PDB file of C-alpha atoms in Angstrom:
ATOM      1  CA  MET A 295     -26.660   0.250 -35.456  1.00  0.00           C
ATOM      2  CA  THR A 296     -27.108  -1.558 -38.724  1.00  0.00           C
ATOM      3  CA  PRO A 297     -30.727  -2.388 -39.614  1.00  0.00           C
ATOM      4  CA  GLY A 298     -31.559  -6.090 -39.413  1.00  0.00           C
ATOM      5  CA  LEU A 299     -28.934  -6.749 -36.758  1.00  0.00           C
ATOM      6  CA  SER A 300     -29.501  -7.618 -33.144  1.00  0.00           C
ATOM      7  CA  TYR A 301     -26.977  -7.614 -30.340  1.00  0.00           C
ATOM      8  CA  ARG A 302     -27.179  -9.734 -27.228  1.00  0.00           C
ATOM      9  CA  GLU A 303     -25.094 -10.919 -24.342  1.00  0.00           C
ATOM     10  CA  VAL A 304     -24.473 -14.662 -24.284  1.00  0.00           C
ATOM     11  CA  ILE A 305     -24.239 -16.036 -20.767  1.00  0.00           C
ATOM     12  CA  GLN A 306     -24.350 -19.748 -21.535  1.00  0.00           C
ATOM     13  CA  PRO A 307     -24.287 -20.407 -25.288  1.00  0.00           C
ATOM     14  CA  THR A 308     -26.880 -22.708 -26.750  1.00  0.00           C
ATOM     15  CA  GLU A 309     -25.834 -25.551 -29.047  1.00  0.00           C
ATOM     16  CA  GLN A 310     -26.899 -23.435 -32.039  1.00  0.00           C
ATOM     17  CA  GLU A 311     -24.876 -20.456 -30.812  1.00  0.00           C
ATOM     18  CA  LEU A 312     -21.808 -22.663 -30.291  1.00  0.00           C
ATOM     19  CA  ARG A 313     -22.141 -23.960 -33.849  1.00  0.00           C
ATOM     20  CA  GLU A 314     -22.516 -20.467 -35.270  1.00  0.00           C
ATOM     21  CA  LEU A 315     -19.613 -19.086 -33.226  1.00  0.00           C
ATOM     22  CA  ALA A 316     -17.419 -21.988 -34.343  1.00  0.00           C
ATOM     23  CA  GLY A 317     -18.331 -21.286 -37.971  1.00  0.00           C
ATOM     24  CA  LEU A 318     -17.568 -17.590 -37.504  1.00  0.00           C
ATOM     25  CA  LEU A 319     -14.161 -18.391 -36.017  1.00  0.00           C
ATOM     26  CA  VAL A 320     -13.295 -20.812 -38.834  1.00  0.00           C
ATOM     27  CA  ASP A 321     -14.311 -18.231 -41.466  1.00  0.00           C
ATOM     28  CA  ILE A 322     -12.389 -15.299 -40.012  1.00  0.00           C
ATOM     29  CA  VAL A 323      -9.254 -17.388 -39.467  1.00  0.00           C
ATOM     30  CA  ALA A 324      -9.482 -18.563 -43.087  1.00  0.00           C
ATOM     31  CA  ASP A 325      -9.747 -14.884 -44.059  1.00  0.00           C
ATOM     32  CA  GLY A 326      -6.459 -14.123 -42.273  1.00  0.00           C
ATOM     33  CA  ALA A 327      -7.580 -12.726 -38.923  1.00  0.00           C
ATOM     34  CA  SER A 328      -5.049 -12.957 -36.115  1.00  0.00           C
ATOM     35  CA  VAL A 329      -7.083 -14.254 -33.175  1.00  0.00           C
ATOM     36  CA  GLY A 330      -4.804 -16.969 -31.829  1.00  0.00           C
ATOM     37  CA  PHE A 331      -5.488 -19.663 -34.413  1.00  0.00           C
ATOM     38  CA  LEU A 332      -3.933 -20.564 -37.764  1.00  0.00           C
ATOM     39  CA  PRO A 333      -5.655 -21.770 -40.939  1.00  0.00           C
ATOM     40  CA  PRO A 334      -6.889 -24.238 -41.736  1.00  0.00           C
ATOM     41  CA  LEU A 335      -8.776 -24.252 -38.442  1.00  0.00           C
ATOM     42  CA  ALA A 336     -10.773 -27.422 -37.865  1.00  0.00           C
ATOM     43  CA  TRP A 337     -14.409 -26.745 -37.014  1.00  0.00           C
ATOM     44  CA  GLU A 338     -14.115 -29.117 -34.034  1.00  0.00           C
ATOM     45  CA  GLU A 339     -11.237 -27.080 -32.599  1.00  0.00           C
ATOM     46  CA  ALA A 340     -13.226 -23.867 -33.032  1.00  0.00           C
ATOM     47  CA  TYR A 341     -16.248 -25.470 -31.362  1.00  0.00           C
ATOM     48  CA  ALA A 342     -14.120 -26.695 -28.439  1.00  0.00           C
ATOM     49  CA  TYR A 343     -12.715 -23.185 -28.005  1.00  0.00           C
ATOM     50  CA  TRP A 344     -16.177 -21.626 -27.804  1.00  0.00           C
ATOM     51  CA  ALA A 345     -17.467 -24.347 -25.497  1.00  0.00           C
ATOM     52  CA  SER A 346     -14.761 -23.328 -22.997  1.00  0.00           C
ATOM     53  CA  VAL A 347     -15.020 -19.515 -23.183  1.00  0.00           C
ATOM     54  CA  THR A 348     -17.884 -18.421 -20.974  1.00  0.00           C
ATOM     55  CA  GLY A 349     -17.422 -17.989 -17.270  1.00  0.00           C
ATOM     56  CA  GLU A 350     -18.007 -15.663 -14.373  1.00  0.00           C
ATOM     57  CA  GLN A 351     -15.290 -13.216 -15.429  1.00  0.00           C
ATOM     58  CA  VAL A 352     -15.880 -13.377 -19.196  1.00  0.00           C
ATOM     59  CA  VAL A 353     -18.734 -11.512 -20.845  1.00  0.00           C
ATOM     60  CA  VAL A 354     -19.560 -12.385 -24.472  1.00  0.00           C
ATOM     61  CA  TRP A 355     -21.739 -10.460 -26.918  1.00  0.00           C
ATOM     62  CA  VAL A 356     -22.854 -11.480 -30.359  1.00  0.00           C
ATOM     63  CA  ALA A 357     -24.246  -9.608 -33.329  1.00  0.00           C
ATOM     64  CA  ALA A 358     -26.690 -11.562 -35.445  1.00  0.00           C
ATOM     65  CA  ASN A 359     -28.727 -11.074 -38.583  1.00  0.00           C
ATOM     66  CA  GLU A 360     -31.330 -13.300 -40.208  1.00  0.00           C
ATOM     67  CA  ASN A 361     -28.595 -15.771 -41.184  1.00  0.00           C
ATOM     68  CA  GLY A 362     -27.120 -16.104 -37.688  1.00  0.00           C
ATOM     69  CA  ILE A 363     -24.142 -14.754 -35.748  1.00  0.00           C
ATOM     70  CA  VAL A 364     -21.922 -12.401 -37.740  1.00  0.00           C
ATOM     71  CA  GLY A 365     -19.859 -10.833 -34.950  1.00  0.00           C
ATOM     72  CA  THR A 366     -18.709 -11.242 -31.379  1.00  0.00           C
ATOM     73  CA  VAL A 367     -16.514  -9.710 -28.699  1.00  0.00           C
ATOM     74  CA  GLN A 368     -15.413 -10.728 -25.223  1.00  0.00           C
ATOM     75  CA  LEU A 369     -14.760  -8.679 -22.097  1.00  0.00           C
ATOM     76  CA  HIS A 370     -12.425 -10.378 -19.627  1.00  0.00           C
ATOM     77  CA  LEU A 371     -12.787  -8.864 -16.164  1.00  0.00           C
ATOM     78  CA  ALA A 372      -9.530  -8.977 -14.210  1.00  0.00           C
ATOM     79  CA  GLU A 373      -9.941 -11.055 -11.036  1.00  0.00           C
ATOM     80  CA  ARG A 374      -6.820 -10.341  -9.004  1.00  0.00           C
ATOM     81  CA  PRO A 375      -7.163  -7.810  -6.171  1.00  0.00           C
ATOM     82  CA  ASN A 376      -4.699  -5.395  -7.773  1.00  0.00           C
ATOM     83  CA  GLY A 377      -6.479  -5.555 -11.132  1.00  0.00           C
ATOM     84  CA  ARG A 378     -10.159  -5.224 -10.346  1.00  0.00           C
ATOM     85  CA  HIS A 379     -10.156  -1.791 -11.957  1.00  0.00           C
ATOM     86  CA  ARG A 380      -9.351  -3.175 -15.424  1.00  0.00           C
ATOM     87  CA  ALA A 381     -10.671  -5.456 -18.134  1.00  0.00           C
ATOM     88  CA  GLU A 382      -9.422  -6.819 -21.433  1.00  0.00           C
ATOM     89  CA  ILE A 383     -11.204  -6.694 -24.764  1.00  0.00           C
ATOM     90  CA  ALA A 384     -10.637 -10.006 -26.566  1.00  0.00           C
ATOM     91  CA  LYS A 385     -11.557 -11.747 -29.790  1.00  0.00           C
ATOM     92  CA  LEU A 386     -13.416  -8.968 -31.576  1.00  0.00           C
ATOM     93  CA  MET A 387     -14.569 -10.794 -34.702  1.00  0.00           C
ATOM     94  CA  VAL A 388     -16.815  -9.722 -37.546  1.00  0.00           C
ATOM     95  CA  HIS A 389     -17.516 -12.079 -40.443  1.00  0.00           C
ATOM     96  CA  PRO A 390     -15.812 -10.915 -43.671  1.00  0.00           C
ATOM     97  CA  SER A 391     -19.220 -10.571 -45.359  1.00  0.00           C
ATOM     98  CA  ALA A 392     -20.463  -8.234 -42.611  1.00  0.00           C
ATOM     99  CA  GLN A 393     -17.464  -5.958 -42.128  1.00  0.00           C
ATOM    100  CA  ARG A 394     -17.538  -2.179 -42.545  1.00  0.00           C
ATOM    101  CA  GLN A 395     -21.114  -1.935 -41.247  1.00  0.00           C
ATOM    102  CA  GLY A 396     -20.380  -0.650 -37.732  1.00  0.00           C
ATOM    103  CA  ILE A 397     -20.718  -4.064 -36.087  1.00  0.00           C
ATOM    104  CA  GLY A 398     -17.248  -4.039 -34.558  1.00  0.00           C
ATOM    105  CA  ARG A 399     -17.742  -0.517 -33.202  1.00  0.00           C
ATOM    106  CA  THR A 400     -21.118  -1.430 -31.675  1.00  0.00           C
ATOM    107  CA  LEU A 401     -19.690  -4.559 -30.050  1.00  0.00           C
ATOM    108  CA  MET A 402     -16.830  -2.491 -28.629  1.00  0.00           C
ATOM    109  CA  LEU A 403     -19.294   0.058 -27.235  1.00  0.00           C
ATOM    110  CA  LEU A 404     -21.271  -2.734 -25.545  1.00  0.00           C
ATOM    111  CA  ALA A 405     -18.087  -4.080 -23.956  1.00  0.00           C
ATOM    112  CA  GLN A 406     -17.045  -0.617 -22.831  1.00  0.00           C
ATOM    113  CA  ALA A 407     -20.467   0.090 -21.289  1.00  0.00           C
ATOM    114  CA  ARG A 408     -20.309  -3.184 -19.366  1.00  0.00           C
ATOM    115  CA  ALA A 409     -16.803  -2.390 -18.164  1.00  0.00           C
ATOM    116  CA  LEU A 410     -18.105   0.902 -16.786  1.00  0.00           C
ATOM    117  CA  ALA A 411     -21.023  -0.884 -15.112  1.00  0.00           C
ATOM    118  CA  GLU A 412     -18.486  -3.241 -13.508  1.00  0.00           C
ATOM    119  CA  ASN A 413     -16.529  -0.229 -12.183  1.00  0.00           C
ATOM    120  CA  ARG A 414     -13.592  -0.825 -14.502  1.00  0.00           C
ATOM    121  CA  SER A 415     -11.613   2.267 -15.448  1.00  0.00           C
ATOM    122  CA  LEU A 416      -8.992   0.751 -17.747  1.00  0.00           C
ATOM    123  CA  LEU A 417      -9.492  -1.332 -20.871  1.00  0.00           C
ATOM    124  CA  VAL A 418      -6.635  -3.089 -22.641  1.00  0.00           C
ATOM    125  CA  LEU A 419      -6.402  -5.095 -25.860  1.00  0.00           C
ATOM    126  CA  ASP A 420      -3.859  -6.254 -28.386  1.00  0.00           C
ATOM    127  CA  THR A 421      -3.880  -6.720 -32.139  1.00  0.00           C
ATOM    128  CA  ARG A 422      -1.506  -7.517 -34.980  1.00  0.00           C
ATOM    129  CA  ALA A 423       0.260  -4.309 -36.019  1.00  0.00           C
ATOM    130  CA  GLU A 424      -0.779  -4.297 -39.666  1.00  0.00           C
ATOM    131  CA  ASP A 425      -4.419  -5.318 -39.207  1.00  0.00           C
ATOM    132  CA  PRO A 426      -7.279  -2.964 -40.154  1.00  0.00           C
ATOM    133  CA  SER A 427      -8.576  -3.263 -36.571  1.00  0.00           C
ATOM    134  CA  ASN A 428      -5.909  -0.747 -35.535  1.00  0.00           C
ATOM    135  CA  ARG A 429      -7.888   2.021 -37.263  1.00  0.00           C
ATOM    136  CA  LEU A 430     -11.042   1.101 -35.332  1.00  0.00           C
ATOM    137  CA  TYR A 431      -9.290   1.047 -31.962  1.00  0.00           C
ATOM    138  CA  GLN A 432      -7.537   4.350 -32.604  1.00  0.00           C
ATOM    139  CA  ALA A 433     -10.788   5.968 -33.806  1.00  0.00           C
ATOM    140  CA  MET A 434     -12.447   4.819 -30.568  1.00  0.00           C
ATOM    141  CA  GLY A 435      -9.833   6.562 -28.438  1.00  0.00           C
ATOM    142  CA  TYR A 436      -7.515   3.674 -27.621  1.00  0.00           C
ATOM    143  CA  GLN A 437      -3.897   4.705 -27.104  1.00  0.00           C
ATOM    144  CA  GLU A 438      -0.898   2.666 -28.131  1.00  0.00           C
ATOM    145  CA  GLY A 439       0.901   1.465 -25.031  1.00  0.00           C
ATOM    146  CA  GLY A 440       3.649  -0.403 -26.846  1.00  0.00           C
ATOM    147  CA  ARG A 441       4.595  -3.028 -29.381  1.00  0.00           C
ATOM    148  CA  ILE A 442       5.949  -6.518 -29.068  1.00  0.00           C
ATOM    149  CA  PRO A 443       8.034  -7.588 -32.058  1.00  0.00           C
ATOM    150  CA  HIS A 444       7.472 -11.005 -33.655  1.00  0.00           C
ATOM    151  CA  TYR A 445       4.579 -11.807 -31.295  1.00  0.00           C
ATOM    152  CA  ALA A 446       2.139 -13.479 -33.683  1.00  0.00           C
ATOM    153  CA  MET A 447       2.838 -16.046 -36.381  1.00  0.00           C
ATOM    154  CA  SER A 448       0.981 -16.325 -39.671  1.00  0.00           C
ATOM    155  CA  ALA A 449       0.176 -19.545 -41.486  1.00  0.00           C
ATOM    156  CA  ASP A 450       3.211 -19.025 -43.748  1.00  0.00           C
ATOM    157  CA  GLY A 451       5.503 -18.828 -40.712  1.00  0.00           C
ATOM    158  CA  SER A 452       6.123 -15.082 -40.914  1.00  0.00           C
ATOM    159  CA  LEU A 453       6.215 -13.210 -37.623  1.00  0.00           C
ATOM    160  CA  HIS A 454       4.278 -10.008 -36.923  1.00  0.00           C
ATOM    161  CA  ASP A 455       4.450  -7.275 -34.328  1.00  0.00           C
ATOM    162  CA  THR A 456       1.561  -6.888 -31.906  1.00  0.00           C
ATOM    163  CA  VAL A 457       0.293  -3.529 -30.677  1.00  0.00           C
ATOM    164  CA  ILE A 458      -0.921  -3.180 -27.096  1.00  0.00           C
ATOM    165  CA  TYR A 459      -3.681  -0.599 -26.679  1.00  0.00           C
ATOM    166  CA  TYR A 460      -5.303   0.896 -23.596  1.00  0.00           C
ATOM    167  CA  LYS A 461      -8.180   3.250 -22.880  1.00  0.00           C
ATOM    168  CA  LEU A 462      -9.030   5.016 -19.646  1.00  0.00           C
ATOM    169  CA  ILE A 463     -12.797   5.123 -19.151  1.00  0.00           C
ATOM    170  CA  GLY A 464     -15.090   6.541 -16.499  1.00  0.00           C
ATOM    171  CA  SER A 465     -13.581   8.283 -13.502  1.00  0.00           C
ATOM    172  CA  GLN A 466      -9.997   7.431 -12.718  1.00  0.00           C
TER     173      GLN A 466
END
C-alpha cells in the first residue's frame, strides 16, 4: 500500500464523500476514462450518479489521502438465484494525479477479498480495449472472455471495442 493512503468501505456515503466522489468522476472523465460518461461531465450529474450507487448488493471502497478521495471501486453482487456465485467489478477509478501508485491494484484486491467472503467464485468486468487498465487486469490474473466491437463511444463520436474479463477465485 502507498504511504499516506487509507482504504475504507463506504456503506452510506456522507455528503463530503459524495462531493469528493463526484469530483473524482468529473476529473477522470475529463481525462478520457471510459466509465459510462462523456466529457464534459456536469458535476451535478456526477453527484446524482454517486447518490444512487450504494445498496444492499453494491459494495464501494475508496482510497483517500490528505486531500480526499483519490480512488474507488465497486463490487456488484449478482442477486439472481442462478448467479449468486458471481460478482462484477465496476467503476475502478483512480485520479490522474494518483495513478501508478498501486491504488487500483489495492482496490481490486479489496473487492476480490470481499467477493470471496461473500462466497463468490467468479468475477467479471469490462473495459475499453485500448485502455491502460487492461494491463492491470491481465497482471492480476483476469482472462479475456471476449470482445464486443464498437461498444463504447468517445466524446469525438469514435467507437471502441470493449474487452470482457473474468477471473475464477476461491474454490470452484
